[in-house]
JSON list of N, CA and C in Angstrom, two decimals:
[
{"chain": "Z", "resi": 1, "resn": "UNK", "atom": "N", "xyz": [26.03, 11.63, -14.91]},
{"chain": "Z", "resi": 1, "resn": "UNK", "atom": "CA", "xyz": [24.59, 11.41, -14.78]},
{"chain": "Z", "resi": 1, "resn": "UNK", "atom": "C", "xyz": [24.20, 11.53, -13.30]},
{"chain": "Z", "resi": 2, "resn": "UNK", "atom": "N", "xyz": [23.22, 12.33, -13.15]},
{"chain": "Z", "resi": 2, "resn": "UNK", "atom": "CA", "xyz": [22.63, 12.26, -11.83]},
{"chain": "Z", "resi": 2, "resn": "UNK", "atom": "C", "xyz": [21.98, 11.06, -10.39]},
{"chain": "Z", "resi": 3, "resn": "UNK", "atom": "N", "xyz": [22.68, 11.19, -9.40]},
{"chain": "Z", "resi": 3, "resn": "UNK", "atom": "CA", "xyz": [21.75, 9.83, -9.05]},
{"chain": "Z", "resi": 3, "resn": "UNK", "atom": "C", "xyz": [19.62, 9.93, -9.04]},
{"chain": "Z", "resi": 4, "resn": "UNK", "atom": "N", "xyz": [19.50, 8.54, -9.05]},
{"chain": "Z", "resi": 4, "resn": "UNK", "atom": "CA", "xyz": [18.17, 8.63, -9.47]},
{"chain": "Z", "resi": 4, "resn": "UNK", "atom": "C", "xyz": [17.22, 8.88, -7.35]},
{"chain": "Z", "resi": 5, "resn": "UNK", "atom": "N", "xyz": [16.15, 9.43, -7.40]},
{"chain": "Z", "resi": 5, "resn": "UNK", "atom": "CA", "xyz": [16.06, 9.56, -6.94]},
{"chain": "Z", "resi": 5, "resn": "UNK", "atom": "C", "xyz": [15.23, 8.57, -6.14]},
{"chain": "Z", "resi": 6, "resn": "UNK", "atom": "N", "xyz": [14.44, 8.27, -5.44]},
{"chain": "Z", "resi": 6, "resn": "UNK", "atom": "CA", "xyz": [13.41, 6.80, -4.57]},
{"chain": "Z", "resi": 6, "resn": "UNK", "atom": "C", "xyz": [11.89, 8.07, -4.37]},
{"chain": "Z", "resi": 7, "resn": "UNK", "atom": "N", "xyz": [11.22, 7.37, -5.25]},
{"chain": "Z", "resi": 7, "resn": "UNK", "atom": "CA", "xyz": [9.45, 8.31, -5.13]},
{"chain": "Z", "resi": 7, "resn": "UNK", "atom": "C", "xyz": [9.17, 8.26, -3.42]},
{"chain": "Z", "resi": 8, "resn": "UNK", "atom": "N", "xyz": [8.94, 9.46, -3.12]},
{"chain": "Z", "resi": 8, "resn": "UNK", "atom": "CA", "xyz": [8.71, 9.36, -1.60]},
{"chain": "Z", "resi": 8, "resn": "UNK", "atom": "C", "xyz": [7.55, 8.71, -1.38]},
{"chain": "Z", "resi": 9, "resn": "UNK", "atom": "N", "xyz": [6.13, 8.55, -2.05]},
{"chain": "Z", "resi": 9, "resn": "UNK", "atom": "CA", "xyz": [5.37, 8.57, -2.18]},
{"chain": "Z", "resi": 9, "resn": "UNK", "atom": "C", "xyz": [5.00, 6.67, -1.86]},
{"chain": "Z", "resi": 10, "resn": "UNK", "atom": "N", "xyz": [5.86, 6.50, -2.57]},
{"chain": "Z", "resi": 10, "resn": "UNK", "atom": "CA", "xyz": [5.89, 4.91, -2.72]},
{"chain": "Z", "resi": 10, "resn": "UNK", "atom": "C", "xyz": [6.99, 4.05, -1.88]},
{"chain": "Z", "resi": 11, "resn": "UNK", "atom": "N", "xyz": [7.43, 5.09, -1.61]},
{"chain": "Z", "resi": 11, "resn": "UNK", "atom": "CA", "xyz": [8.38, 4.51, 0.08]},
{"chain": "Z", "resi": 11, "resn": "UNK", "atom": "C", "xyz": [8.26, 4.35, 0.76]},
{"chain": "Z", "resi": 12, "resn": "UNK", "atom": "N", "xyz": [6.83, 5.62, 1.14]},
{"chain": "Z", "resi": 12, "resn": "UNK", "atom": "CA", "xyz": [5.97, 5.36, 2.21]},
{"chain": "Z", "resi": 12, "resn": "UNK", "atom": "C", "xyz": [4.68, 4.45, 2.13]},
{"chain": "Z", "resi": 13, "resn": "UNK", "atom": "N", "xyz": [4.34, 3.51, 1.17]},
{"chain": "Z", "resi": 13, "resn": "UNK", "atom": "CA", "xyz": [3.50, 2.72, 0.71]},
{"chain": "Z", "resi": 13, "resn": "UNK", "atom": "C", "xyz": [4.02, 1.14, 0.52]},
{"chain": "Z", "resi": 14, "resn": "UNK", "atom": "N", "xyz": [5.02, 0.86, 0.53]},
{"chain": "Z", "resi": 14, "resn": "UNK", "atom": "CA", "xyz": [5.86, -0.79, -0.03]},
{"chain": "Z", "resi": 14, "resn": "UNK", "atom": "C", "xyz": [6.82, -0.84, 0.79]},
{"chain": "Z", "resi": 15, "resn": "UNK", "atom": "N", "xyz": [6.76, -1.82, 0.77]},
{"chain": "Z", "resi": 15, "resn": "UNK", "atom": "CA", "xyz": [8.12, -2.59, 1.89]},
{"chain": "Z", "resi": 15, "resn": "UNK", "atom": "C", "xyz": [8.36, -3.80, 0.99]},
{"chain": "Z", "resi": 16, "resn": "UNK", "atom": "N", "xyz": [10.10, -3.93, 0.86]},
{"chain": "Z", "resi": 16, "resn": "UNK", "atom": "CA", "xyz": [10.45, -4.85, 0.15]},
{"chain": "Z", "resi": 16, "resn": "UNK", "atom": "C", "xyz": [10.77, -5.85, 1.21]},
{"chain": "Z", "resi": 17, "resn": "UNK", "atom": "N", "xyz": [10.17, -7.56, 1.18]},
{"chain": "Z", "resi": 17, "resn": "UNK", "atom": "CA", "xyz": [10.60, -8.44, 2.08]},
{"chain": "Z", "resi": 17, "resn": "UNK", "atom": "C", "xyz": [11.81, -8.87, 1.59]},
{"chain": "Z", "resi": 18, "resn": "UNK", "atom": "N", "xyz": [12.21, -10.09, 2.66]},
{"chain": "Z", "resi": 18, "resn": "UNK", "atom": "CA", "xyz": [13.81, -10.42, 2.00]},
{"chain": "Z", "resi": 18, "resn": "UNK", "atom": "C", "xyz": [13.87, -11.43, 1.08]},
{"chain": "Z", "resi": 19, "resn": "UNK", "atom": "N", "xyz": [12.84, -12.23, 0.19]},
{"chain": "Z", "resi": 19, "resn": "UNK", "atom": "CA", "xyz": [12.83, -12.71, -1.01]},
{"chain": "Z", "resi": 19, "resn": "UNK", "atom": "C", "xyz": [12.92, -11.43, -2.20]},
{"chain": "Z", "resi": 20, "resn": "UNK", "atom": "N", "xyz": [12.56, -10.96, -1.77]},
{"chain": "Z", "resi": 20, "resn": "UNK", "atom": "CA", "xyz": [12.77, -9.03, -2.98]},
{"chain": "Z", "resi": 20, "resn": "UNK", "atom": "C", "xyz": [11.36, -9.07, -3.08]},
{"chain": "Z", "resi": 21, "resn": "UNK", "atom": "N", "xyz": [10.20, -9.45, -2.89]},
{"chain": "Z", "resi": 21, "resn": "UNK", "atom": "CA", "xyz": [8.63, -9.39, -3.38]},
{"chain": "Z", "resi": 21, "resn": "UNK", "atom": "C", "xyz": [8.19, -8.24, -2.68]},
{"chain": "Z", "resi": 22, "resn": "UNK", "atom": "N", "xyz": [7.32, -7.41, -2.62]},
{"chain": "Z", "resi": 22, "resn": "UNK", "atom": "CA", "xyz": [6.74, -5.96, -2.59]},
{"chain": "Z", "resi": 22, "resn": "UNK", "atom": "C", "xyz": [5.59, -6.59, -1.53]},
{"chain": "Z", "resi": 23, "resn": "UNK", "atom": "N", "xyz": [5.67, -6.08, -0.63]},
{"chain": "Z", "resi": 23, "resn": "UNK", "atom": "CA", "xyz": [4.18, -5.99, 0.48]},
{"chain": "Z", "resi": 23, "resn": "UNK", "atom": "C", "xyz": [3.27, -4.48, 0.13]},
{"chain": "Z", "resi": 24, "resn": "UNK", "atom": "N", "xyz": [2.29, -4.58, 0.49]},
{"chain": "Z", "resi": 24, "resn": "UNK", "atom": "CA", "xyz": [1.12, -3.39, 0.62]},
{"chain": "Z", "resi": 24, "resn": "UNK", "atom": "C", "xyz": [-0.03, -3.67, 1.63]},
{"chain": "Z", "resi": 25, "resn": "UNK", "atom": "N", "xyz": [-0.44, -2.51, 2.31]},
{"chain": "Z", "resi": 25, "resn": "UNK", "atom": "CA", "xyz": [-1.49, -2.31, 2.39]},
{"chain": "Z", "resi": 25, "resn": "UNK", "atom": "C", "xyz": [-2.45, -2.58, 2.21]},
{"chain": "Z", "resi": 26, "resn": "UNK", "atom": "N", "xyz": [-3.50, -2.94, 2.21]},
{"chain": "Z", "resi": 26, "resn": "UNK", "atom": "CA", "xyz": [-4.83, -3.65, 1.87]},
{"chain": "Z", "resi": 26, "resn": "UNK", "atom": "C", "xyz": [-6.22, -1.96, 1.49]},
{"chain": "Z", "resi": 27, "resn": "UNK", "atom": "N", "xyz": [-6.79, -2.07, 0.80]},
{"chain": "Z", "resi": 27, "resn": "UNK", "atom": "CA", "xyz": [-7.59, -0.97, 0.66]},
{"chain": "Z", "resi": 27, "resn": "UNK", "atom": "C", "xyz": [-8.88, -1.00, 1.07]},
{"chain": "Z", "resi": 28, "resn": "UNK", "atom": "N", "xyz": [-9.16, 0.02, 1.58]},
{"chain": "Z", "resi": 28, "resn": "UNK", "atom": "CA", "xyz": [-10.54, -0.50, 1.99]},
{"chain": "Z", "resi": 28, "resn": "UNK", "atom": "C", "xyz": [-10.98, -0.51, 3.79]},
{"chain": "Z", "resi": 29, "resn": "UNK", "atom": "N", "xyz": [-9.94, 0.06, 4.90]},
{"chain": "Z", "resi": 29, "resn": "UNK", "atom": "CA", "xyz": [-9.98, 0.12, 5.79]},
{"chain": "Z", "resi": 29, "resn": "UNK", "atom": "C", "xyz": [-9.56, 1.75, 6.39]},
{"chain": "Z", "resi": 30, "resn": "UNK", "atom": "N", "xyz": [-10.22, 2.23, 5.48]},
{"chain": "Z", "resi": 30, "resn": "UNK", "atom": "CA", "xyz": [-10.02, 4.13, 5.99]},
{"chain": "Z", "resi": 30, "resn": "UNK", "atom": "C", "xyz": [-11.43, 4.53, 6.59]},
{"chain": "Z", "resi": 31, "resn": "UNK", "atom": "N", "xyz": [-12.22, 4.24, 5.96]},
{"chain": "Z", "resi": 31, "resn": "UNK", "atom": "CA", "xyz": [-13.33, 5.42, 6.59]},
{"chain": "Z", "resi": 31, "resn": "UNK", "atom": "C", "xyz": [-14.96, 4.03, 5.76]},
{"chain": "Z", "resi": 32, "resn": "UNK", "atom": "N", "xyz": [-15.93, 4.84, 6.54]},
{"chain": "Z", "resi": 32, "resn": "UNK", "atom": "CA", "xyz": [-16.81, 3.25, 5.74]},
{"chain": "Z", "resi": 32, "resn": "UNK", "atom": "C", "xyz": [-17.13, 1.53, 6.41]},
{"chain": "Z", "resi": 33, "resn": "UNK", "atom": "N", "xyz": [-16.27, 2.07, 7.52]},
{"chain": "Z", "resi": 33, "resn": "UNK", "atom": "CA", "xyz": [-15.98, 0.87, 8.48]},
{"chain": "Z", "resi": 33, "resn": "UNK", "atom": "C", "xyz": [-17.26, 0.14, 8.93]},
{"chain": "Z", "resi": 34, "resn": "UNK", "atom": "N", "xyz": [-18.51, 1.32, 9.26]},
{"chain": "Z", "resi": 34, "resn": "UNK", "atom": "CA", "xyz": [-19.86, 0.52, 9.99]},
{"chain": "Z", "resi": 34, "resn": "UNK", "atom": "C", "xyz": [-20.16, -0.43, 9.36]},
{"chain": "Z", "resi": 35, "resn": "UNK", "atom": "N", "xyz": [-20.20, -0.13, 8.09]},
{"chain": "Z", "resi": 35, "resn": "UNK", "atom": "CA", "xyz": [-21.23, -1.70, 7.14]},
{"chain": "Z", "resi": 35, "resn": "UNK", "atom": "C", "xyz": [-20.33, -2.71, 7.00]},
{"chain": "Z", "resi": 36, "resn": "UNK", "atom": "N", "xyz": [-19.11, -2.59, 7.38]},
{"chain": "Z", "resi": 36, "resn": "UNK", "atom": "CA", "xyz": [-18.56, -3.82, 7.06]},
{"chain": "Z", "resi": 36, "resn": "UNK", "atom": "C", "xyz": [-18.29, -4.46, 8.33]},
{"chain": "Z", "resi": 37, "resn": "UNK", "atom": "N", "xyz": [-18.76, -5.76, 7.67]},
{"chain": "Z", "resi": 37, "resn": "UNK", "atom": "CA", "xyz": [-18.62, -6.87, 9.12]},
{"chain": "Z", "resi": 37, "resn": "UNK", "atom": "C", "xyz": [-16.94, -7.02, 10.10]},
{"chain": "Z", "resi": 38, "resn": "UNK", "atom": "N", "xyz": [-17.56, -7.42, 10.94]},
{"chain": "Z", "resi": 38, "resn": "UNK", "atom": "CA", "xyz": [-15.75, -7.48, 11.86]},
{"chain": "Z", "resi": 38, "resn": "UNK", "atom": "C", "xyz": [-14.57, -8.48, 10.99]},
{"chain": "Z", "resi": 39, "resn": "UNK", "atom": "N", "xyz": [-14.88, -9.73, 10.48]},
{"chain": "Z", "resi": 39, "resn": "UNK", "atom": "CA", "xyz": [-14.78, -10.76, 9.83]},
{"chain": "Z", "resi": 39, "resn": "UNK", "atom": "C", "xyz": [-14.00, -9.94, 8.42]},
{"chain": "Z", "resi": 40, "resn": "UNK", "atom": "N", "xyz": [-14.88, -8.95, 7.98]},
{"chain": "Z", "resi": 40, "resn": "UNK", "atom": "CA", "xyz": [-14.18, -8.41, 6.49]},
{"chain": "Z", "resi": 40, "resn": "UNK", "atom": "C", "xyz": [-12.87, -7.39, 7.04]},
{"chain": "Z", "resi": 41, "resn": "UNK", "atom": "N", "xyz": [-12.95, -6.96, 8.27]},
{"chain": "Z", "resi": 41, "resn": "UNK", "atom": "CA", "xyz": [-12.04, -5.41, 8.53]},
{"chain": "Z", "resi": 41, "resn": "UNK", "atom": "C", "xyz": [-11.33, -6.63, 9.05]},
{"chain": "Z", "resi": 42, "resn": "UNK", "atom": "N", "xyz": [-11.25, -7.46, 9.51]},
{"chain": "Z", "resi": 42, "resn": "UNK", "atom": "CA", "xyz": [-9.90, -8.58, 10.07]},
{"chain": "Z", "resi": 42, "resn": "UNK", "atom": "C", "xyz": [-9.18, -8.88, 8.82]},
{"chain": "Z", "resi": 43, "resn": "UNK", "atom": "N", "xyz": [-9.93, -9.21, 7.92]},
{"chain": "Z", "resi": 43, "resn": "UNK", "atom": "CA", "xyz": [-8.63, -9.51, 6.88]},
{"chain": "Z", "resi": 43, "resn": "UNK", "atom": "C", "xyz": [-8.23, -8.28, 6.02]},
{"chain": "Z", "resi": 44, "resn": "UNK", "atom": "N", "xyz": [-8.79, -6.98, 6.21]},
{"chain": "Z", "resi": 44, "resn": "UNK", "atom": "CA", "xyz": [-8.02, -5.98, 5.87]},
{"chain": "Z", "resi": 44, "resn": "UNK", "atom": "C", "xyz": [-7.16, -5.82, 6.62]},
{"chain": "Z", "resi": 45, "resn": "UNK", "atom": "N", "xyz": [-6.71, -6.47, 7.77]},
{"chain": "Z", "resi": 45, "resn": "UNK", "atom": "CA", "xyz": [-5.88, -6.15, 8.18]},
{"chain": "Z", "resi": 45, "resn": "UNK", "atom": "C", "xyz": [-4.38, -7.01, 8.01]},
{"chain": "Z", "resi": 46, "resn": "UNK", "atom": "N", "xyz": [-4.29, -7.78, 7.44]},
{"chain": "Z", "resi": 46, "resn": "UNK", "atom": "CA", "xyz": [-3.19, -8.27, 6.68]},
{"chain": "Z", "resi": 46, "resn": "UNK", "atom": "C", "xyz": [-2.75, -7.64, 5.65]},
{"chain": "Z", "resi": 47, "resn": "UNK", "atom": "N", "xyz": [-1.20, -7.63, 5.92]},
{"chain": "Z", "resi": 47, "resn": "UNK", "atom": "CA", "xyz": [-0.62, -7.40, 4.35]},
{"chain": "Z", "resi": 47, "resn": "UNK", "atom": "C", "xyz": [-0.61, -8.02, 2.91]},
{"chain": "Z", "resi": 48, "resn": "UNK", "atom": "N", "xyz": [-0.68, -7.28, 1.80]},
{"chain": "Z", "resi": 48, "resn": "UNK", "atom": "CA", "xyz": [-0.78, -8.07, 0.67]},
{"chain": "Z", "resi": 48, "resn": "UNK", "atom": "C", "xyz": [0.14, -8.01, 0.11]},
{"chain": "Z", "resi": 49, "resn": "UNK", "atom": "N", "xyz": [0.75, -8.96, -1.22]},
{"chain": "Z", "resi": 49, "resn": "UNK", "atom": "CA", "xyz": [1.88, -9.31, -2.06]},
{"chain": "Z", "resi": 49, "resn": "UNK", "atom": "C", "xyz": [1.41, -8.21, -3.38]},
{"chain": "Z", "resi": 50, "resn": "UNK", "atom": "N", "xyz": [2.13, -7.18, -3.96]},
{"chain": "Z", "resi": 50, "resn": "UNK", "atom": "CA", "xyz": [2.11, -7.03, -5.10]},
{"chain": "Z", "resi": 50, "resn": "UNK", "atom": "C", "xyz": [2.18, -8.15, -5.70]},
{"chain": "Z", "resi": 51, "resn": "UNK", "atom": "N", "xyz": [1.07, -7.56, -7.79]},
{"chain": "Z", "resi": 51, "resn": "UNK", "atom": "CA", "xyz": [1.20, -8.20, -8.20]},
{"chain": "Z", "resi": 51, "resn": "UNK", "atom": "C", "xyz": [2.64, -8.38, -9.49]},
{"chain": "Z", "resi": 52, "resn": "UNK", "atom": "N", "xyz": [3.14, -9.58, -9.68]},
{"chain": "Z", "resi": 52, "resn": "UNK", "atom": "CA", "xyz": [3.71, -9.99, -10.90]},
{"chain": "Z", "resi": 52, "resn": "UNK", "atom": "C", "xyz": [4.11, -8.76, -12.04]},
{"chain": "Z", "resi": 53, "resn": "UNK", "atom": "N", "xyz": [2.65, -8.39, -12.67]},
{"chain": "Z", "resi": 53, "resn": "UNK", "atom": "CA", "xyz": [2.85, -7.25, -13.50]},
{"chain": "Z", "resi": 53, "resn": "UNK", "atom": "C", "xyz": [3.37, -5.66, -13.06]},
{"chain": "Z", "resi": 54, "resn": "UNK", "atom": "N", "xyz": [2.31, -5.44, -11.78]},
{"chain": "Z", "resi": 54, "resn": "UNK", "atom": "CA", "xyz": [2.97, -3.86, -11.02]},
{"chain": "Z", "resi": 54, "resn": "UNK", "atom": "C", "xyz": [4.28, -4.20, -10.45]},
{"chain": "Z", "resi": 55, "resn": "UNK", "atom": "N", "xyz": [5.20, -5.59, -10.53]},
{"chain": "Z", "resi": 55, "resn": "UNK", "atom": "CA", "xyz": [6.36, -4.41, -9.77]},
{"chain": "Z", "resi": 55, "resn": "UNK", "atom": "C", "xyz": [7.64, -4.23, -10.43]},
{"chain": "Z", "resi": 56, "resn": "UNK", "atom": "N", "xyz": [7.49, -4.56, -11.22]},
{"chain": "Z", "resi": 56, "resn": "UNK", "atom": "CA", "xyz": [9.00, -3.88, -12.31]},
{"chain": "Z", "resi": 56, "resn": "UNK", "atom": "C", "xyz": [8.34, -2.17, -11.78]},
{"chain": "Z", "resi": 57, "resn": "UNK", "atom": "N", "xyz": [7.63, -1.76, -12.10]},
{"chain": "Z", "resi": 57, "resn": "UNK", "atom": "CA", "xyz": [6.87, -0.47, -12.49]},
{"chain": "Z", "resi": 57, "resn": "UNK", "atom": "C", "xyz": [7.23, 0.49, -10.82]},
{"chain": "Z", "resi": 58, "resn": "UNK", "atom": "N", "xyz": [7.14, -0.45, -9.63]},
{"chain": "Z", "resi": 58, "resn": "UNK", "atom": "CA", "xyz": [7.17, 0.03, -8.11]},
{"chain": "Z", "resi": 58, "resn": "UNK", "atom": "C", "xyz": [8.84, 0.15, -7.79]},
{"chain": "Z", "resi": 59, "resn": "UNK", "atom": "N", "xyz": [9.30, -0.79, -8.57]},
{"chain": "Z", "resi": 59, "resn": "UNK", "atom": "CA", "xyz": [10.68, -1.72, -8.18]},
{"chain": "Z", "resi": 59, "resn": "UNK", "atom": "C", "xyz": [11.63, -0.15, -8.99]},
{"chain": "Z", "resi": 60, "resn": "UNK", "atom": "N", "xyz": [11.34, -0.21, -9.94]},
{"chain": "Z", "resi": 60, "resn": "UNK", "atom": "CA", "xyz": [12.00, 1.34, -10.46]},
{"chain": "Z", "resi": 60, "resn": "UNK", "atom": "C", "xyz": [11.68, 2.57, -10.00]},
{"chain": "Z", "resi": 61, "resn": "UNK", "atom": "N", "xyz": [10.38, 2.74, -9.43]},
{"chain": "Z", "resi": 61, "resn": "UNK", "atom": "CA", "xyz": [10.38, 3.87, -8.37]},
{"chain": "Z", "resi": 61, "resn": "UNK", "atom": "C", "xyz": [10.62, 3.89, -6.90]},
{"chain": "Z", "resi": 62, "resn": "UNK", "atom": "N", "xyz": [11.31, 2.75, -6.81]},
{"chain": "Z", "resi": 62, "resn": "UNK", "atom": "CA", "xyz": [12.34, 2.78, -5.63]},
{"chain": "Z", "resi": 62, "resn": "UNK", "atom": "C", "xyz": [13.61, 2.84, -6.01]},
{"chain": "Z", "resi": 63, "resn": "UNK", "atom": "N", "xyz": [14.07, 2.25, -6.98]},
{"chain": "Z", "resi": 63, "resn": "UNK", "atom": "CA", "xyz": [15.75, 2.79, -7.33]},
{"chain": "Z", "resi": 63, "resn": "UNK", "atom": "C", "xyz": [16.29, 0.81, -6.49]},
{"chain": "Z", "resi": 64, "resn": "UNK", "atom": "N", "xyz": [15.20, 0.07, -7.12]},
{"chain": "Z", "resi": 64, "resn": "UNK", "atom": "CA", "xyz": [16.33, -1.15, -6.72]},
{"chain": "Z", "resi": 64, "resn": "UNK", "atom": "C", "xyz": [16.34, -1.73, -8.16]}
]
């Protein structure tokens, strides 16, 4: 059987911390920036926890 391969796509999107839980990106800080207050683009700027249900689904398209 072939080895499986790791979605590039999503490799470059998740970082596994060292409890095994999935970090991301926050959405919402690309383009669109004027109307939003300084206060809202500050906490886009933290990382977020996948949820519960998406990461069996992330966790297999990384190959852990």
């Amino acid at each position: 059987m072939p080895k499986m391969k790791t979605h590039s796509g999503t490799k470059k999107r998740f970082t596994v911390t060292g409890s095994g839980k999935l970090k991301r990106k926050r959405t919402g800080k690309r383009h669109l920036l004027r109307k939003k207050s300084k206060k809202a683009k500050l906490r886009l700027r933290h990382m977020g926890i996948v949820c519960k249900a998406d990461e069996p689904r992330i966790k297999r398209l990384l190959c852990i």
